[in-house]
Amino acid sequence: SITGACQAIQKLTRVRVVDNSALGNTPYHRPPKCIHVYNKTGVGKVGDKILLAIKGEKKKALIVGHKMPGPTMTPRFDSNNVVLIEDNGNPVGTRIKTPIPYTLRRREGEFSKVLAIARNFV
Amino acid sequence: RVSSDGKPPKFQPPPKPVIIDRKTQKEERRFLSPEFIPPRGRTDPLKYYIERKDMIQRRKVFNIPEFYVGYVLAVTTADPYASDKSKRFVGICIQRGGKGLGATFVLRNVIEDQGVEMCYELYSPRIQAIEVLKLEKRLDENLMYLRDALPEYSTFDVNMKPVPRMDHEEIPLNKLQVRMKPKPWSKRWERPKYNIKGIKFELPEHKMKAAQKWSQPWLEFDMLREYDTSKIEAKIRKELSEELEK
């Protein structure tokens, strides 16, 4: 049975890939799951990098939104959103349609390429 | 007129004029924001008095319009990371929580098929403007069930123009019954604890009856849970009107 909503992103959470990459959008019989969070705590929030298992491959990804309510004035999304990323930080896809929180702009140095392909900001 | 006898007709006094004092009526119905009413507890009322003074100060500088749950609002906040340093969010108010300076309200909207909720603090200095776009009260005071409803009920155009209002007195009540996505939901909204009237439950009869098992009909008669706010409200209203006139 499908478990209820998992709040922040940790190991074995099913995530939703939000960019238009081929790896994220081709259907597969298993949803993409997180297998590791690159964090001191195992809980991933917006702006953390995680390791995903998609279509039998391992891929790094960046969290752009989760269902857990964060500090006030930050948006809370209805699904755990993630953008596929290479090891050096380059995004795999070319466009991100879903809205991205403005708080990612603080780390413009690391995520400049991801922010460049984002269309909407919240 | 032809009289019954030769005597003049009985004197009938003119009908008394009914004086409707619109000014006093309006003052009685004026809205008192729910975060002014202190919660029931053993804290010193001095704390709430000091908070209220700060809230009134903020309201003198910045206009916080009267709004209820179900209104569609547009909020502009200051943000150092946004272009033009400010960002605007349009959404329907799902809940108003908190008391005193920490009072919050949550706005919900669906942008590009993604549901987004923003929790704002009413008295935060980062908020630059709050505009009411659509005045519409709903059947419930908490619209959290919109998360499990079909997304069409939470979508509002970001560039929506404020809906013009005809009357200055009545706030229209929208008796919309919302259709839900298939179960499982985030909360079991059919249970009587939530007392939701704004959902069109398409569940089978036996499920609705089974949900009534969790009803607690004795709660409304529980005297220890009573919290009569009429006197407190009257005092706070007087305080507010005095301070705002200064």
PDB file of C-alpha atoms in Angstrom, chain B residues 3 22 26 35 54 67 71 88 114 122 161 164 166 172 177 186 190 197-198 205 217 220 224-226:
ATOM      1  CA  SER B   3     -69.150  57.767   9.135  1.00  0.00           C
ATOM      2  CA  ARG B  22     -27.619  53.202  10.655  1.00  0.00           C
ATOM      3  CA  LYS B  26     -22.694  49.795  11.580  1.00  0.00           C
ATOM      4  CA  GLU B  35      -5.918  37.816  16.609  1.00  0.00           C
ATOM      5  CA  ASP B  54       2.331  47.143  19.023  1.00  0.00           C
ATOM      6  CA  PHE B  67     -10.630  39.688   5.507  1.00  0.00           C
ATOM      7  CA  TYR B  71     -11.196  35.683   0.382  1.00  0.00           C
ATOM      8  CA  ARG B  88       3.557  39.258  -5.318  1.00  0.00           C
ATOM      9  CA  GLN B 114       1.676  22.735  -8.792  1.00  0.00           C
ATOM     10  CA  LEU B 122       0.059  39.659   9.356  1.00  0.00           C
ATOM     11  CA  LYS B 161      -8.353  42.185 -11.300  1.00  0.00           C
ATOM     12  CA  PRO B 164     -15.983  45.270  -8.102  1.00  0.00           C
ATOM     13  CA  MET B 166     -21.936  46.560  -5.389  1.00  0.00           C
ATOM     14  CA  PRO B 172     -21.572  37.262  -0.158  1.00  0.00           C
ATOM     15  CA  GLN B 177     -19.699  22.233  -2.337  1.00  0.00           C
ATOM     16  CA  SER B 186      -4.483  14.054   4.216  1.00  0.00           C
ATOM     17  CA  GLU B 190     -15.833  13.188   6.649  1.00  0.00           C
ATOM     18  CA  LYS B 197     -20.050  21.685   5.283  1.00  0.00           C
ATOM     19  CA  GLY B 198     -18.313  22.711   2.091  1.00  0.00           C
ATOM     20  CA  GLU B 205     -23.751   5.645   2.875  1.00  0.00           C
ATOM     21  CA  PRO B 217     -22.084  15.267  20.789  1.00  0.00           C
ATOM     22  CA  GLU B 220     -20.889  21.470  22.763  1.00  0.00           C
ATOM     23  CA  LEU B 224     -15.438  23.745  31.183  1.00  0.00           C
ATOM     24  CA  ARG B 225     -14.692  24.410  27.528  1.00  0.00           C
ATOM     25  CA  GLU B 226     -16.843  27.517  27.390  1.00  0.00           C
TER      26      GLU B 226
END
